[in-house]
CSV table of C-alpha atoms in Angstrom, one decimal:
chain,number,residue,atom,x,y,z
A,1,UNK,CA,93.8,-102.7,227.8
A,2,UNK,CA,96.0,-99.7,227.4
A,3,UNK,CA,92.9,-97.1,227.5
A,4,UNK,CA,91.7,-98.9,230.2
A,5,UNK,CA,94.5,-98.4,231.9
A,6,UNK,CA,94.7,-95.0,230.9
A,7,UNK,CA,91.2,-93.8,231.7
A,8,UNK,CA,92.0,-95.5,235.5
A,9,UNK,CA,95.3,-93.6,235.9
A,10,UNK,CA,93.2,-90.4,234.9
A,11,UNK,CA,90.5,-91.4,237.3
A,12,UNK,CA,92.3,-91.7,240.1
A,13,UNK,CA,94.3,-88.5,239.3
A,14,UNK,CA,91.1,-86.5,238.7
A,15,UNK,CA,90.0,-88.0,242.3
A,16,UNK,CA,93.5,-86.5,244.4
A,17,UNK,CA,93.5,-83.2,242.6
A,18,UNK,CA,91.8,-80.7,245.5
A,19,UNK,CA,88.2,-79.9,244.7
A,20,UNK,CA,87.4,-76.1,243.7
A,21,UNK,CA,86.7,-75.0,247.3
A,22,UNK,CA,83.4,-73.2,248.1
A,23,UNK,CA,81.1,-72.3,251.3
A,24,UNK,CA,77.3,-73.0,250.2
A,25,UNK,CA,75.2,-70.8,252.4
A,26,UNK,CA,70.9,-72.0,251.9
A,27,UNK,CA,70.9,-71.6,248.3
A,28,UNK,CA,74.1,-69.2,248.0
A,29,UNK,CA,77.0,-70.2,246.7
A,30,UNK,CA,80.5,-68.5,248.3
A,31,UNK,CA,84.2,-69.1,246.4
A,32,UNK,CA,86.7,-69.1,248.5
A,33,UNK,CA,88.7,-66.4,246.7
A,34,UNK,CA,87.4,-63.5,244.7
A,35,UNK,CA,90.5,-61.3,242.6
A,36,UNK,CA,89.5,-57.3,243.3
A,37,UNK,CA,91.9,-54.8,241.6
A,38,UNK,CA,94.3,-57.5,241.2
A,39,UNK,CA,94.7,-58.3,244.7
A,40,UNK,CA,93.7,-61.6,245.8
A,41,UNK,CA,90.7,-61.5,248.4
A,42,UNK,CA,89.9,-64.7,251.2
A,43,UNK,CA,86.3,-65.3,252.4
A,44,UNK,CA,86.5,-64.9,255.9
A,45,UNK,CA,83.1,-66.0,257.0
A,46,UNK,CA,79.2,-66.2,255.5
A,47,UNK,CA,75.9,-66.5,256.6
A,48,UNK,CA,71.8,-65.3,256.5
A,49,UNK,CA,70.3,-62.0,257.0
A,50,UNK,CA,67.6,-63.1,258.9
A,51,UNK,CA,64.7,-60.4,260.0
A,52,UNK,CA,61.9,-62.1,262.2
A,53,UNK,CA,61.8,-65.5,260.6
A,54,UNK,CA,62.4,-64.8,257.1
A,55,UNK,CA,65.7,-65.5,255.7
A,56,UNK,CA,66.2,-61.9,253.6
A,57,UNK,CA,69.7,-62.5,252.2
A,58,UNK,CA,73.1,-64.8,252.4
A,59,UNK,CA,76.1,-62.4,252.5
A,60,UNK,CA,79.7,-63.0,252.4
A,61,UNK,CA,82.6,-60.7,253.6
A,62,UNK,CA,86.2,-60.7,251.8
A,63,UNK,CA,89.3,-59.7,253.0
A,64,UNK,CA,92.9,-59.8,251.9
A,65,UNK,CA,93.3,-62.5,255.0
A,66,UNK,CA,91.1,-64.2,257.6
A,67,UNK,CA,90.4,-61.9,260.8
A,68,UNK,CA,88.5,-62.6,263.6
A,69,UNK,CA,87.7,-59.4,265.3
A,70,UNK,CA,85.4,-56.7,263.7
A,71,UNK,CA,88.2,-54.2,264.4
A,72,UNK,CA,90.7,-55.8,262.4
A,73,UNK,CA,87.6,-56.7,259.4
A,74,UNK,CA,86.8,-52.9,259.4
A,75,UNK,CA,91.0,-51.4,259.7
A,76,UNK,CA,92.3,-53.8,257.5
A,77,UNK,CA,93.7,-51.8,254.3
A,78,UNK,CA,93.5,-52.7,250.8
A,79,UNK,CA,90.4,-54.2,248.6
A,80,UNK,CA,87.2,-55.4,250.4
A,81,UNK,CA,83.9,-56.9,249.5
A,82,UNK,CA,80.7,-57.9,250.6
A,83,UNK,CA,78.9,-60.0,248.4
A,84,UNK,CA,75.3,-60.8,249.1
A,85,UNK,CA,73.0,-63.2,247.6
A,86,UNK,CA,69.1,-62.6,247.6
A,87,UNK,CA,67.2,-65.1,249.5
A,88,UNK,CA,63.4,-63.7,248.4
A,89,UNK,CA,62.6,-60.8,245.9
A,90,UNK,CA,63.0,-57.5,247.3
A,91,UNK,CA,62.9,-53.5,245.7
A,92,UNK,CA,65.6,-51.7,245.4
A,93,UNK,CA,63.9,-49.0,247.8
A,94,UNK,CA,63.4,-51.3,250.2
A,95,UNK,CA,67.0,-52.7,250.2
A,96,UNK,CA,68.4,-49.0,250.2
A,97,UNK,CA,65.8,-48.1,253.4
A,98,UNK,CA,67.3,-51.6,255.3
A,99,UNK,CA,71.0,-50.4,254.7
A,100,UNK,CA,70.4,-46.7,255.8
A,101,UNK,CA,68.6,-47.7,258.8
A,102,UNK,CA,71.2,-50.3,259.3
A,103,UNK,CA,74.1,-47.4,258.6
A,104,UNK,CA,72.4,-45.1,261.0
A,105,UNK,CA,72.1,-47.3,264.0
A,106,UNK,CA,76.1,-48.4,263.8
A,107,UNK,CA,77.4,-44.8,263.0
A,108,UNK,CA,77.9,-41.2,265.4
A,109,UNK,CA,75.5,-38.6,264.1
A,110,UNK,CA,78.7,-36.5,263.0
A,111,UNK,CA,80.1,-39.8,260.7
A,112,UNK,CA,76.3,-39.8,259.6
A,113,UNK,CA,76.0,-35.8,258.9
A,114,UNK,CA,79.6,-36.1,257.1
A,115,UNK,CA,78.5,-39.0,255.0
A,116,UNK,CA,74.7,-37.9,253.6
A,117,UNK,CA,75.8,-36.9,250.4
A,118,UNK,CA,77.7,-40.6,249.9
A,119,UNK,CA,74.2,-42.2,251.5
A,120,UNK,CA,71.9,-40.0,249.0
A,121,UNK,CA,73.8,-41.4,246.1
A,122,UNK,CA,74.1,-44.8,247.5
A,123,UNK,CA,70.1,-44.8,247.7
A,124,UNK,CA,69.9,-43.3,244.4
A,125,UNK,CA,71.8,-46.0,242.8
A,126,UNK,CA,70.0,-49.0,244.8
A,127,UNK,CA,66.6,-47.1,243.5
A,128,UNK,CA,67.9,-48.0,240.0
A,129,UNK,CA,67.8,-52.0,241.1
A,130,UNK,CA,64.0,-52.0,240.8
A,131,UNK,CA,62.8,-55.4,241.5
A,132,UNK,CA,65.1,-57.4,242.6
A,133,UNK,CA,64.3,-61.3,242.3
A,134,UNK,CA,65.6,-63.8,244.8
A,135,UNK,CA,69.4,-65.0,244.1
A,136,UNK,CA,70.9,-62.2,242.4
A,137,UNK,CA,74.2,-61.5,243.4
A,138,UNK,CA,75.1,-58.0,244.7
A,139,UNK,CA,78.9,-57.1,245.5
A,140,UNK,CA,79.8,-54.2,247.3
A,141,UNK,CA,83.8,-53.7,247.2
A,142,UNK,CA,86.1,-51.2,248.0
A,143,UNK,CA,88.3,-50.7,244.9
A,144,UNK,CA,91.7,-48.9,246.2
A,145,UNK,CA,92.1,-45.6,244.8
A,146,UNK,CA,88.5,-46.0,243.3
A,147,UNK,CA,85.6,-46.1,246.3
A,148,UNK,CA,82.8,-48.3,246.6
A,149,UNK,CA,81.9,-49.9,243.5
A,150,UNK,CA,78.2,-51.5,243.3
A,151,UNK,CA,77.7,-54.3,241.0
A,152,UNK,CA,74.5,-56.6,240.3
A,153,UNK,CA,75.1,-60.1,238.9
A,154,UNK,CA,78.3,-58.8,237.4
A,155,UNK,CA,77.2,-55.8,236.2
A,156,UNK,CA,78.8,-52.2,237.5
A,157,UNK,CA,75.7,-49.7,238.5
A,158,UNK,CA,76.6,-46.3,238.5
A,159,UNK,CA,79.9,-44.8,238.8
A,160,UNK,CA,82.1,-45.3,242.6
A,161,UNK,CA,81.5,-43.7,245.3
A,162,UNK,CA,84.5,-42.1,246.3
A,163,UNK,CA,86.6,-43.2,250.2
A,164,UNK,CA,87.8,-45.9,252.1
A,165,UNK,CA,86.4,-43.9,255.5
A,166,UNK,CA,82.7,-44.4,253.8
A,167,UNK,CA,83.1,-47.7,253.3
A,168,UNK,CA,84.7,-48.6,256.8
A,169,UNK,CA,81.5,-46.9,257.7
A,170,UNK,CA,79.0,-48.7,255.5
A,171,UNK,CA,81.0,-52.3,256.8
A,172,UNK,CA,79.9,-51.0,260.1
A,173,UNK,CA,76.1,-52.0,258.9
A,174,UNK,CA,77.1,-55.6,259.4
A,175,UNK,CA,79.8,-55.8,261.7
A,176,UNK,CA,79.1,-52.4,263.8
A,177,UNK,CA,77.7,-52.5,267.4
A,178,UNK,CA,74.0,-53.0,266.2
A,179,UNK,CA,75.0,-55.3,263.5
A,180,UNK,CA,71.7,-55.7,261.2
A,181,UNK,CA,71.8,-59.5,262.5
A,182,UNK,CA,74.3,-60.6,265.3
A,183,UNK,CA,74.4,-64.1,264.3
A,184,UNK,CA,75.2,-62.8,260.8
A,185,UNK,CA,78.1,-60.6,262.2
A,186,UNK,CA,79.2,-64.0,264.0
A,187,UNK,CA,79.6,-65.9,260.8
A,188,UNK,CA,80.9,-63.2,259.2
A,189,UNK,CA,83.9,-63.1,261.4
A,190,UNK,CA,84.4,-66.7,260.8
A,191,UNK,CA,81.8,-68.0,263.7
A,192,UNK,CA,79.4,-70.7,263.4
């Protein structure tokens, strides 16, 4: 009767304790806090990447607290990250074209001119993703001090790439003026 007792009281405590929080996004999962340097990091929003019909990829933005407004997302100091989540296979090259185009469109020729040789090796390291299969988990985060660090389901490719002005600028692909997908940039900044 007494472990019956027991295994209720543990059952019901169990049942009150606050479930592990997290956004699920199609088949992407989303925690609600990611650690980045030590500093604690809050999603603020996630959604699709969709192009045409075709979902291409869930992606999640992380900030040190919840904005609303794409001004405060892309001057907010401190760690950042974008995490994305494939939705369908896709290369490397074609992943790197997507974000240069989507760089290009959301940036002045000058920020463009004074950032090639960050986009060159930001291409060069995507070209060493190859094939990349459908849910693999790619984080782009602004390290303090560091730059933009790359990393594929966990793994770090290639070394940073040095300045929080070029990743302002890259943040720009999503939630710039010609966002890559508007409804993305909407759930991003905590939207529906």
């Amino acid at each position: 009767m007494k472990s019956f007792a027991r295994s209720l009281i543990l059952a019901a405590a169990v049942a009150a304790m606050p479930a592990l929080a997290a956004v699920q996004v199609k088949s992407a999962k989303f925690e609600d806090n990611l650690q980045v340097a030590g500093q604690n990091l809050v999603l603020n929003g996630a959604g699709v990447r969709v192009k045409i019909i075709v979902d291409v990829y869930a992606a999640g933005l992380y900030l040190p607290s919840k904005v609303s407004s794409e001004g405060k997302a892309l001057n907010t100091a401190g760690a950042k990250s974008m995490q994305i989540v494939l939705l369908r296979e896709l290369t490397g090259e074609k992943f790197a074209e997507a974000m240069i185009d989507g760089f290009k469109a959301n940036n002045s020729d000058a920020d463009i001119a004074k950032f090639q040789p960050k986009l060159d090796q930001l291409r060069s390291l995507m070209l060493t993703f190859g094939t990349v299969k459908e849910g693999t988990v790619i984080h782009m985060t602004s390290v303090p001090g560091a730059g933009l660090r790359v990393s594929v389901n966990g793994q770090q490719k290639g070394s940073e790439i040095s300045g929080d002005d070029f990743y302002k600028a890259m943040l720009k692909i999503w939630l710039g003026e010609k966002p890559v997908d508007s409804d993305l940039k909407s759930a991003l900044l905590g939207g529906n």
